XYZ file of C-alpha atoms in Angstrom:
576
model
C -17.090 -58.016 -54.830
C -14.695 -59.407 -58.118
C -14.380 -63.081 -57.548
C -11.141 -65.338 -58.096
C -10.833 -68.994 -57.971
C -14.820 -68.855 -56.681
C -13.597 -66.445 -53.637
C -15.130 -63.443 -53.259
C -12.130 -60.573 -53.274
C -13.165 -57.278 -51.744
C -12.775 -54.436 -54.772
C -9.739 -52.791 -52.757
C -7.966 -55.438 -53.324
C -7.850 -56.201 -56.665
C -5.918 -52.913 -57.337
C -2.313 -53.109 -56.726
C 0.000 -50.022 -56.221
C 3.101 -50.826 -58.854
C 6.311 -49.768 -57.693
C 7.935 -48.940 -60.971
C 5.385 -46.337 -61.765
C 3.518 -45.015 -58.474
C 0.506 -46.253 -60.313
C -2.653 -48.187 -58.911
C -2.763 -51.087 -61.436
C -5.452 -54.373 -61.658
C -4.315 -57.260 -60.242
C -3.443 -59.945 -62.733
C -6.108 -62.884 -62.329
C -9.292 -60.687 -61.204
C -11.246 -60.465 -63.947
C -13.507 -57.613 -64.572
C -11.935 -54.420 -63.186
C -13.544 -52.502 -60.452
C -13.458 -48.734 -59.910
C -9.796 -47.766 -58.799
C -9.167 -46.298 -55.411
C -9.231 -42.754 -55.139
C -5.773 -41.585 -55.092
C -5.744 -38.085 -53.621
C -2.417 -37.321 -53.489
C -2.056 -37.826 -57.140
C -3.769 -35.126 -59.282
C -4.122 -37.023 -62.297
C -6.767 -39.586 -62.080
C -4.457 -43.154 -61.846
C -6.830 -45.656 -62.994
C -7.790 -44.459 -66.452
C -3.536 -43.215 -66.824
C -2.873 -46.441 -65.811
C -5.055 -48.333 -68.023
C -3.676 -45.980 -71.045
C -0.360 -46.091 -70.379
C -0.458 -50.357 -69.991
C -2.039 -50.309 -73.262
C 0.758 -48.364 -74.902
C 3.307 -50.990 -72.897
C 1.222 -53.758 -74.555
C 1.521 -52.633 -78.077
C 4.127 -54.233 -80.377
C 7.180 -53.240 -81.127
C 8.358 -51.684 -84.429
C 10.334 -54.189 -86.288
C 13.810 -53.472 -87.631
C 14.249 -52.344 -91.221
C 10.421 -51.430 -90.925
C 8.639 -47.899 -92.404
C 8.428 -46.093 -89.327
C 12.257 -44.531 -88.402
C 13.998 -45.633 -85.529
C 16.524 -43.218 -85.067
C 16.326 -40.469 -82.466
C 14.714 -38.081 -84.994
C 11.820 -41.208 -85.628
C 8.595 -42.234 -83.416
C 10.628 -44.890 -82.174
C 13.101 -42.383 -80.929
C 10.695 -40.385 -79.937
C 8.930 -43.378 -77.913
C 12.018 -43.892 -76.392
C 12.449 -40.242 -74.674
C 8.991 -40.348 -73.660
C 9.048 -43.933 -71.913
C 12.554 -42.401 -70.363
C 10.509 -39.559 -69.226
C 7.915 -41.734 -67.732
C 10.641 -43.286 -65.572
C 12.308 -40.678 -64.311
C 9.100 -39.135 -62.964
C 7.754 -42.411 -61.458
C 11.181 -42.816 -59.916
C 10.272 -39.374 -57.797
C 7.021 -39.971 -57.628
C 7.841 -43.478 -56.137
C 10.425 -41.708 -53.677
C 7.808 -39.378 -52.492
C 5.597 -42.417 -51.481
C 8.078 -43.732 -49.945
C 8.676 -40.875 -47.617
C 5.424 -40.010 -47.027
C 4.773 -43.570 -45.761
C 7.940 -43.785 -43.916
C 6.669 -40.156 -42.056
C 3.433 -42.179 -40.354
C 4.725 -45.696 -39.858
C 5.908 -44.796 -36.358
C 2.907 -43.392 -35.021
C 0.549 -46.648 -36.345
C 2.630 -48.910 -33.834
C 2.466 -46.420 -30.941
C -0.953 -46.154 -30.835
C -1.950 -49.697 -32.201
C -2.980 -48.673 -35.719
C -3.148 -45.157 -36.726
C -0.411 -45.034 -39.287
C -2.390 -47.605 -41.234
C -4.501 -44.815 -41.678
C -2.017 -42.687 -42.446
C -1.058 -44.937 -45.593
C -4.705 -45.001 -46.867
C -6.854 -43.196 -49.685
C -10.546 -41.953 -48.950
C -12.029 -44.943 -50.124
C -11.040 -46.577 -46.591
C -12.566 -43.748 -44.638
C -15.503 -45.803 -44.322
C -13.826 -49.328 -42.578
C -13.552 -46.314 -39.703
C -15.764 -46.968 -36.732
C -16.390 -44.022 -34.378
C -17.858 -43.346 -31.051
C -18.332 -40.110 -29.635
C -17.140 -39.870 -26.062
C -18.505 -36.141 -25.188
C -15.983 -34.302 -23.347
C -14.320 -37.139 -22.180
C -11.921 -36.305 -25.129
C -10.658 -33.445 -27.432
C -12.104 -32.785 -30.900
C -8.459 -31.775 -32.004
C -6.070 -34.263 -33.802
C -3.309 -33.157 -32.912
C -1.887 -30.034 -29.986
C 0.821 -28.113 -29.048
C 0.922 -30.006 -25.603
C 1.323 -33.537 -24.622
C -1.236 -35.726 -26.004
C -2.342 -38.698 -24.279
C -3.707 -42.071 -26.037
C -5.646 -44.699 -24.191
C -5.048 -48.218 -26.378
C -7.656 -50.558 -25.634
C -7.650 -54.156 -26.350
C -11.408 -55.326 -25.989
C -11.759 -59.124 -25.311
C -14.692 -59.110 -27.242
C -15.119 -62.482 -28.759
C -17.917 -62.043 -31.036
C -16.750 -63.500 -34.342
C -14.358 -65.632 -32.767
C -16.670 -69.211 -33.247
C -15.911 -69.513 -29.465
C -12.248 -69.499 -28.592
C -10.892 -67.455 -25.963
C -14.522 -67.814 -23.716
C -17.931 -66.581 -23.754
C -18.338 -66.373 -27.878
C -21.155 -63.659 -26.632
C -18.968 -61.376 -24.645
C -19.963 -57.430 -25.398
C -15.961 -57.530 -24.404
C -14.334 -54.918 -21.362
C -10.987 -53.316 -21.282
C -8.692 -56.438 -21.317
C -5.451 -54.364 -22.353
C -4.734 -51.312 -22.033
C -2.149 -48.848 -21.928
C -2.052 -44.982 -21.719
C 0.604 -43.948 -24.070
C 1.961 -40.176 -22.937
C 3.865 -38.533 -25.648
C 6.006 -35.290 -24.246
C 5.063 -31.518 -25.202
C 8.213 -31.334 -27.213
C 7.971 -35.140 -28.505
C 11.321 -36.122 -27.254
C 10.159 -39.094 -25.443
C 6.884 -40.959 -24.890
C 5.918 -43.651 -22.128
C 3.433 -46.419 -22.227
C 1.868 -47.357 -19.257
C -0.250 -50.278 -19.184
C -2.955 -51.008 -16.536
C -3.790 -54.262 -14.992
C -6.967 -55.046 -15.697
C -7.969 -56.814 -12.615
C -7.021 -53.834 -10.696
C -9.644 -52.758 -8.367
C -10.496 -48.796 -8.340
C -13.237 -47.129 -9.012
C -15.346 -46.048 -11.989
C -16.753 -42.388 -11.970
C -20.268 -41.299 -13.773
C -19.963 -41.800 -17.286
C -22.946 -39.712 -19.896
C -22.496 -42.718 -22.941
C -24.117 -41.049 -26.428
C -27.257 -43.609 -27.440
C -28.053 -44.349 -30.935
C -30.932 -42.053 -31.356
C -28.622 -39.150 -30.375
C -29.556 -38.994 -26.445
C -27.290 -38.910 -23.839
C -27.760 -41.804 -20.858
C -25.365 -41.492 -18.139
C -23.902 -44.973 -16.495
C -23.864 -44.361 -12.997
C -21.010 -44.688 -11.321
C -19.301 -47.501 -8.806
C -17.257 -46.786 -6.340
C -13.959 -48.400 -5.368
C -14.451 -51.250 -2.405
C -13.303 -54.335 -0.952
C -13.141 -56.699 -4.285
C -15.041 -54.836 -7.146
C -15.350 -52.812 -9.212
C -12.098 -53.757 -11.143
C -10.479 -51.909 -14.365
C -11.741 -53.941 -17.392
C -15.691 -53.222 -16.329
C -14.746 -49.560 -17.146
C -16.049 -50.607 -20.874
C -19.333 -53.070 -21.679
C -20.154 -53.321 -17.911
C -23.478 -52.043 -17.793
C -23.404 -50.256 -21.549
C -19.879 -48.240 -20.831
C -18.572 -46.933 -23.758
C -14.810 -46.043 -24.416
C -15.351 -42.789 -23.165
C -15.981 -44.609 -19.572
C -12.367 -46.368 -19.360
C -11.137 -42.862 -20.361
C -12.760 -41.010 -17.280
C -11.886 -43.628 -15.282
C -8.178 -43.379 -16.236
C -7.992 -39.393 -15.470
C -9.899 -39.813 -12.291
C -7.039 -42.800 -11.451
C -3.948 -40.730 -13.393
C -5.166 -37.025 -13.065
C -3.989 -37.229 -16.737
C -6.387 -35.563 -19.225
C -6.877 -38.227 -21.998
C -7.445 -36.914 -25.563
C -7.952 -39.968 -27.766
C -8.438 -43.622 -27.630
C -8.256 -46.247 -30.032
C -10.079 -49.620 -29.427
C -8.908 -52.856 -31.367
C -10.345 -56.341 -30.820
C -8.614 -60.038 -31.174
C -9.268 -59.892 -35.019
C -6.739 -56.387 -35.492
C -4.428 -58.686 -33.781
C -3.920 -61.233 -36.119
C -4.505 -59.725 -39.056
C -2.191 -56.673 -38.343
C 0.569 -58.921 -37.225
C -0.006 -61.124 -40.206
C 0.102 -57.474 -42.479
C 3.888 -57.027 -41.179
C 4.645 -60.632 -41.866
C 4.615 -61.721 -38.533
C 6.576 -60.155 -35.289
C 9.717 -62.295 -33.649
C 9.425 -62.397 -30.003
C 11.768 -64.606 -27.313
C 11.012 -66.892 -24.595
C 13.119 -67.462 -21.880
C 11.170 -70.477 -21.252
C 8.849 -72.467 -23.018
C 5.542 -72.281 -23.106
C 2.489 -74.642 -23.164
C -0.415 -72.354 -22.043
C -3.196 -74.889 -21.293
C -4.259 -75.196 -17.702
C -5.914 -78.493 -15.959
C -9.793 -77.216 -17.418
C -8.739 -77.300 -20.983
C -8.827 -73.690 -20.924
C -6.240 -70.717 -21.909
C -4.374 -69.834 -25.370
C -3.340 -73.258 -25.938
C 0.182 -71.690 -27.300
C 3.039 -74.156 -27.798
C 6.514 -72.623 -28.327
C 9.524 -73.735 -27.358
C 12.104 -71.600 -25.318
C 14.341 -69.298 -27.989
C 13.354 -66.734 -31.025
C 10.469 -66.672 -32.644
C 8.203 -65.320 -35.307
C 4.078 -65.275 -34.649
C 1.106 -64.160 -36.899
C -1.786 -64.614 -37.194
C -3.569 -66.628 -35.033
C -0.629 -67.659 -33.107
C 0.328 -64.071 -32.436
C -3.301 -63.791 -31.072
C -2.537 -66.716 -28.755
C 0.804 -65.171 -27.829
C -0.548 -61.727 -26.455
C -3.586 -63.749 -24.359
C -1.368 -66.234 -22.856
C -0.737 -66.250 -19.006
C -1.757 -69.641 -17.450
C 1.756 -71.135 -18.278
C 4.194 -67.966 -16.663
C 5.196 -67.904 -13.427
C 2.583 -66.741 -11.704
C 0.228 -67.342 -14.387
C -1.447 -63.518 -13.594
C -2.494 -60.809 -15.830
C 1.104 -59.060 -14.903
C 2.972 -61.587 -16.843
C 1.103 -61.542 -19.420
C 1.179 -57.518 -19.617
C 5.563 -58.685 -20.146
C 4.474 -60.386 -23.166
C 2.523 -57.867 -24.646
C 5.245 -54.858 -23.789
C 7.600 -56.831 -26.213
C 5.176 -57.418 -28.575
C 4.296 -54.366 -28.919
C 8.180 -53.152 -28.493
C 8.756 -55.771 -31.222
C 6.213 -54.553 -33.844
C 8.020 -51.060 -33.662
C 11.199 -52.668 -34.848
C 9.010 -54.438 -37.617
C 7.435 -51.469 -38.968
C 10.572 -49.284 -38.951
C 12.515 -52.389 -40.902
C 13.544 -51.571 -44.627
C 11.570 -54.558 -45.608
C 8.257 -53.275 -44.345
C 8.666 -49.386 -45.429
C 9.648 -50.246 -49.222
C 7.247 -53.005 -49.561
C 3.898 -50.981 -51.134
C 1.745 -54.047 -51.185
C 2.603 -55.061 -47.886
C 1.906 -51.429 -46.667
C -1.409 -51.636 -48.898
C -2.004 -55.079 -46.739
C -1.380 -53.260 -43.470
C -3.643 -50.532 -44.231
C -6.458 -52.504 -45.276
C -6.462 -54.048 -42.196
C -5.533 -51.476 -39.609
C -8.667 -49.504 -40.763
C -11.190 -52.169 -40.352
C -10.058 -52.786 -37.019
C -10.393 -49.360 -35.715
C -12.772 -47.536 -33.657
C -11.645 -44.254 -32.082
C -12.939 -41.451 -31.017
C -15.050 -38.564 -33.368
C -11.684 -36.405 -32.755
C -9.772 -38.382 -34.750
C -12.594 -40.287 -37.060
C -10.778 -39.703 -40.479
C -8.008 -40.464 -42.639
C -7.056 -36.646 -42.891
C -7.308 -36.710 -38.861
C -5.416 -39.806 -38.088
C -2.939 -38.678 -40.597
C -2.308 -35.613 -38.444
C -1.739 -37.609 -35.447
C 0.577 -39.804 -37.062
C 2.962 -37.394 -38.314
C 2.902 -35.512 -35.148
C 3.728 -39.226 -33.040
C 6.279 -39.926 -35.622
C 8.798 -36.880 -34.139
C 8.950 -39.589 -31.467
C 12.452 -41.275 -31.570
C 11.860 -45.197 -30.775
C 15.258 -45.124 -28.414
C 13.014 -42.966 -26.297
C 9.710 -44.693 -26.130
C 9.445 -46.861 -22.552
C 6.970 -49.136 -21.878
C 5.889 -49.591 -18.272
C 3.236 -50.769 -16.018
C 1.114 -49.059 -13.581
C 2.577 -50.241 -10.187
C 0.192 -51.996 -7.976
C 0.489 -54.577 -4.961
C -1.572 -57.225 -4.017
C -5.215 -56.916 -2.593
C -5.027 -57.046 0.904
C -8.860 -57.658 1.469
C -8.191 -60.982 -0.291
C -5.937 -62.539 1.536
C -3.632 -65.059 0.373
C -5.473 -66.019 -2.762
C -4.653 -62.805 -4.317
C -7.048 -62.526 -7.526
C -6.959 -58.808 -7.656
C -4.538 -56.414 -7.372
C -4.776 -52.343 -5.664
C -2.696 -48.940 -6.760
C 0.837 -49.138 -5.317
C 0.193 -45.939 -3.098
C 3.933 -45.145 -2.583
C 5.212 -46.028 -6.279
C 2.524 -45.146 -8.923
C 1.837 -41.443 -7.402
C 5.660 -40.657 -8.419
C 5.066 -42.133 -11.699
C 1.968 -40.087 -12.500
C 3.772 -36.821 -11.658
C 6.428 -37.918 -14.117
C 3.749 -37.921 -16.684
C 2.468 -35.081 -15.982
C 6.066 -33.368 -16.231
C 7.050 -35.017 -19.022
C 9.613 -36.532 -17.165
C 11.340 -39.444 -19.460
C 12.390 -42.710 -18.151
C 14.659 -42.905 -20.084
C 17.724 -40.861 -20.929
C 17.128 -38.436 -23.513
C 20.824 -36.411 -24.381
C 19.605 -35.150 -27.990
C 16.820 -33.165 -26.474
C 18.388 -32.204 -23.200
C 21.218 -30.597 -24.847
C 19.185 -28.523 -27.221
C 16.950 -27.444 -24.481
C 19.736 -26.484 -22.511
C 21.102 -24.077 -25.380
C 18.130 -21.312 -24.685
C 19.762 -20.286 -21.734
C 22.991 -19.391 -23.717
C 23.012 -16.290 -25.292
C 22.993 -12.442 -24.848
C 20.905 -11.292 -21.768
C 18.306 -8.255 -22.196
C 18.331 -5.637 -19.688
C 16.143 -5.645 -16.851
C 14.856 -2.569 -18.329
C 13.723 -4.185 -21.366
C 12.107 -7.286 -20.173
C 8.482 -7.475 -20.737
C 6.101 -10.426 -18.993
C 2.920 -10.382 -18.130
C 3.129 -12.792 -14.544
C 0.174 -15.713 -13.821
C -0.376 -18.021 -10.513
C -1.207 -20.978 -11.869
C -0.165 -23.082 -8.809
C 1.989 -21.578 -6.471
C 1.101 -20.335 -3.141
C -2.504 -17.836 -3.037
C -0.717 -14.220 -4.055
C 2.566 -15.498 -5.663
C 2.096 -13.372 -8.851
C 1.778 -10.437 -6.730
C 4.777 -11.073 -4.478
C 6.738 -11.714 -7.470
C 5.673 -8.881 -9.750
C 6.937 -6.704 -6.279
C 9.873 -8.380 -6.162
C 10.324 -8.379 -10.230
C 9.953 -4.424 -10.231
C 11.382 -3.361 -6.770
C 14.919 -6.091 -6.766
C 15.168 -6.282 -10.381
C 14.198 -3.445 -12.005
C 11.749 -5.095 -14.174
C 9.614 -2.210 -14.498
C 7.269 -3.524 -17.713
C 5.612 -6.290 -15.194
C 2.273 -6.956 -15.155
C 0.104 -9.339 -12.614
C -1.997 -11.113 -14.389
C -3.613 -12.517 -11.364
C -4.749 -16.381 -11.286
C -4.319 -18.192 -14.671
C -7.115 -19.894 -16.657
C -7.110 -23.734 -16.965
C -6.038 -26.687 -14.291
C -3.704 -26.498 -11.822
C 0.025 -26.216 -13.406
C 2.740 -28.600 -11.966
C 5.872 -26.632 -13.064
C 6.770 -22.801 -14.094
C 6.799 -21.944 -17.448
C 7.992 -18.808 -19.548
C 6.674 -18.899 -22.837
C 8.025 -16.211 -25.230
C 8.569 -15.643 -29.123
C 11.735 -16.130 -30.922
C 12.478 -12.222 -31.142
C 12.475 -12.266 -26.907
C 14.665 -14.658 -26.497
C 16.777 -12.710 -24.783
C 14.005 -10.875 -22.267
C 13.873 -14.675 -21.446
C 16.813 -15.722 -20.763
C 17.820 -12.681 -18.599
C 14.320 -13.517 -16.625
C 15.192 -17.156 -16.206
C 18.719 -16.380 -15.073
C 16.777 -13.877 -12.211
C 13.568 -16.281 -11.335
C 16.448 -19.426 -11.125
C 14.174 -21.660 -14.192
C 15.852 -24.540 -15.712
C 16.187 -24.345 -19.330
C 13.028 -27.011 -19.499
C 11.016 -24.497 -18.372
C 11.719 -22.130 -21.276
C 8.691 -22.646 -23.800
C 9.922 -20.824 -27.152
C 7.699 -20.358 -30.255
C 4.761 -19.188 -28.678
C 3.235 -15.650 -28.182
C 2.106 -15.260 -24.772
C -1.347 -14.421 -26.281
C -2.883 -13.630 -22.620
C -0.702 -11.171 -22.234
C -0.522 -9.236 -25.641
C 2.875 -8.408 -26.863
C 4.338 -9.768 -23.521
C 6.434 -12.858 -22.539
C 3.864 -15.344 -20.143
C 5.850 -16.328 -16.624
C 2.802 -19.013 -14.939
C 4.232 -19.648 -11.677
C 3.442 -23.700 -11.105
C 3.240 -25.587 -8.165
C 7.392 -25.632 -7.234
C 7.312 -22.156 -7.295
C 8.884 -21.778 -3.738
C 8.790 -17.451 -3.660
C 10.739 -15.034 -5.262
C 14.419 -15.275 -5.962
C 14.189 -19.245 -5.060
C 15.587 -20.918 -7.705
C 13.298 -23.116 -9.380
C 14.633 -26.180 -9.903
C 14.165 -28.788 -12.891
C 12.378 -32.055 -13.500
C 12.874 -34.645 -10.934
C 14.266 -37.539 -11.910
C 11.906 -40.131 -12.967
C 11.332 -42.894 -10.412
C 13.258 -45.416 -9.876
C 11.980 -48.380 -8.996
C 9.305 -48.638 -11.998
C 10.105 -51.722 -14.042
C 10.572 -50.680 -17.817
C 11.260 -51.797 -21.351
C 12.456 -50.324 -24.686
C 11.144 -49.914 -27.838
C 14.699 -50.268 -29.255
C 15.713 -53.053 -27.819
C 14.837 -56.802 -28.255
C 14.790 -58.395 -25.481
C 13.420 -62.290 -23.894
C 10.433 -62.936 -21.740
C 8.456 -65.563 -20.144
């Protein structure tokens, strides 16, 4: 640790990136100079350059009239092409930062942090904490199929000198949210779960700390208990719990998760320079014990950081019903809010404040082994950032009041008619909201020249239609159609499929368009760019669960349900 003032001033931190050169450079006021970050992307090492090249800065002037020339054909001259040289090069090199931190900040506010790895050097790889969940998740960073991310918020409040409750809380899943990004990363949708919502919590093998597996027995749903939030600490639950839990509740696979506590709160929103919110009334969130946030804000615009954004995203006891729901509200726009931050001008060309942001997003971490590293995270970022904002909706899991309780409703249940119609949008990739870009380029693969039936090649799957629909449809294919290079491929590998795909390679679109035109398939249903690799050199038809029989038309997504309350990562809007 360098010291300043008598503070203690982590090494990190006394190296500033300068944004006239590209160049890590020591902060003025440190003292003696620690090691420099690593700077990978940089080939030259940019410590010792920098360090050279501020010496040469430093160095006087020649004067006027003086024995060395000053004329272009002189040193000074000379000098003066080389410094111009120097600028036009850190003027790229400056731009390239700048893009390349643009490209992840989108996917750090999606999924609570991960783009401040994404702006970070392999000296931070460290500040990463890691748990590994088994199979509970997937050891890739990124796929070529929707990707789910569970955020959790722990309530931990070790650290916290004993605000917010029990100082010696191991802390559970206070907020979450399973955030669904779409196969072709048109749209995403976050859904958050109540935590007081009562379900239950399957078997869980948790990975011990000598490298044994223990497995957490499960509880199963009753009356009052268990509820969400014990899915993690309850009984030594690790992340990997509140992740089975979720696809046993969802039947959504979940690939990653990424835990943050109260501290990544305040010091991330504190990074961006705080994130304005709106009350539609004011708030005073003490209740008649003492206890709650003990916010104070006025109805109207706002800005919080800090530990006043901390108290913003716990507060509940002064909405209307003073529940966990309304406070869920508060956190959608907060969250909906710090988007709009991070995509701002102001944040993206600000390196120090990105330097800030990073430094903090990585020592509030812990994820999963899958995505345990800069170079991983930094995958996953760039693959979230295809994501436009206008298209990211935040929702919430719909649920109703317990009925074993009563009128003193503490807990709440699954919505039984509702949230099963939400689910299957997920699992469609069904957006809630509109998406026109996406929908109108999808709809161009079905436009185009038609291949013979003669010429059509697909190997044919059942991968949830009725027992013997690949049979009944290769007949039909080859007898009706005159598809005669049709092959059953019998049942297809993997989970049930919801929907009928065709996947084919660029140089077949035309094989697929003429099948889609016969089998009736919307142009969503049309997966280009891939190879069919089960079946060789053929296109792949997997016949999905609304596969009705032959020569009924398949038809497209349904619409997305509703009645589900939503917000919008585009738009600003007032709570409370």
């Amino acid at each position: 640790m360098g010291t300043r003032g008598g503070r203690n001033i982590d090494p990190a931190d006394q190296w500033v990136l300068d944004p006239v050169t590209g160049e890590y450079r020591l902060r003025e006021g440190t003292g003696d100079a620690p090691a420099a970050p690593a700077t990978p992307t940089v080939p030259e090492q940019g410590g010792r350059r920098a360090r050279r090249e501020g010496s040469r800065r430093s160095a006087p002037e020649p004067e006027e009239g003086g024995t060395k020339g000053t004329g272009d054909g002189g040193a000074g001259g000379r000098a003066r092409r080389r410094g111009a040289g120097r600028a036009r090069k850190a003027k790229r090199s400056t731009k390239r930062k700048v893009l390349m931190w643009t490209a992840g900040t989108l996917g750090f506010v999606l999924v609570a942090g991960t783009t401040g790895a994404y702006l970070l050097y392999r000296h931070f790889n460290g500040n990463i904490s890691t748990v590994d969940v088994g199979s509970a998740g997937s050891k890739n960073a990124t796929s070529d199929d929707a990707v789910n991310i569970l955020v959790i918020g722990t309530d931990s409040r070790i650290g916290l000198g004993g605000k917010y409750g029990d100082a010696g809380s191991v802390g559970h899943a206070d907020t979450t949210i399973l955030f669904h990004v779409a196969k072709d990363r048109s749209n995403a949708t976050a859904m958050s779960i109540p935590r007081d919502m009562v379900t239950g919590i399957p078997d869980c093998p948790t990975k011990q700390k000598d490298g044994s597996v223990r497995t957490v027995k499960g509880t199963p749903k009753a009356m009052y208990s268990p509820r969400f939030n014990e899915s993690l600490g309850q009984a030594g639950r690790d992340p990997g719990c509140t992740m089975r839990t979720v696809t046993a509740l969802t039947g959504l696979p979940v690939d990653h998760f990424i835990l943050v506590n109260f501290e990544a709160v305040k010091t991330l929103s504190t990074a961006v320079g705080g994130v304005p919110i709106c009350l539609t009334h004011a708030i005073d969130d003490t209740d008649e014990r003492g206890q709650g946030s003990h916010l104070q804000l006025p109805a109207g615009p706002h800005t919080v950081q800090g530990e006043q954004a901390l108290q913003f995203v716990r507060t509940r006891h002064s909405l209307k019903n003073g529940s966990d729901l309304d406070r869920i509200d508060l956190q959608k726009q907060f969250l909906g809010s710090m988007i709009r931050r991070m995509k701002s001008g102001n944040t993206l060309s600000d390196p120090r404040k990105l330097f800030k942001l990073a430094n903090a997003a990585t020592k509030s971490l812990t994820v999963d082994t899958g995505i345990g590293g800069v170079d991983k995270l930094t995958a996953l970022a760039k693959d979230l950032n295809q994501v436009d904002p206008e298209h990211i909706t935040f929702t919430t899991l719909p649920v109703v009041d317990n009925p074993a309780e009563g009128k003193n409703h503490r807990t709440v249940v699954v919505d039984g008619t509702r949230a099963p119609a939400l689910f299957s949008a997920l699992k469609n990739d069904i957006s809630l909201t509109e998406v026109a870009k996406k929908s109108k380029a999808s709809d161009a693969r079905l436009k185009g020249p038609k291949a013979d039936p003669s010429r059509i090649r697909v190997t044919v799957y059942n991968g949830g239609g009725p027992q013997g629909s690949a049979g009944t449809t290769l007949e039909w294919l080859q007898n009706t159609e005159g598809v005669s290079h049709s092959t059953n491929g019998g049942n297809a590998p993997g989970a049930r499929q919801e929907r009928t795909t065709l996947a084919y390679r660029p140089d077949q679109a035309d094989q697929a368009r003429a099948l889609a035109a016969m089998m009736g398939l919307s142009a969503s249903a049309l997966h280009p760019g891939t190879d069919g690799s089960r079946a060789g050199s053929d296109m792949t038809l997997t016949l999905g669960g609304d596969f009705k029989g032959p020569g009924v038309p398949v038809t497209g997504p349904a619409k997305p349900p509703a009645d589900v309350p939503q917000s919008h990562a585009d738009k600003k809007e007032c709570v409370g």
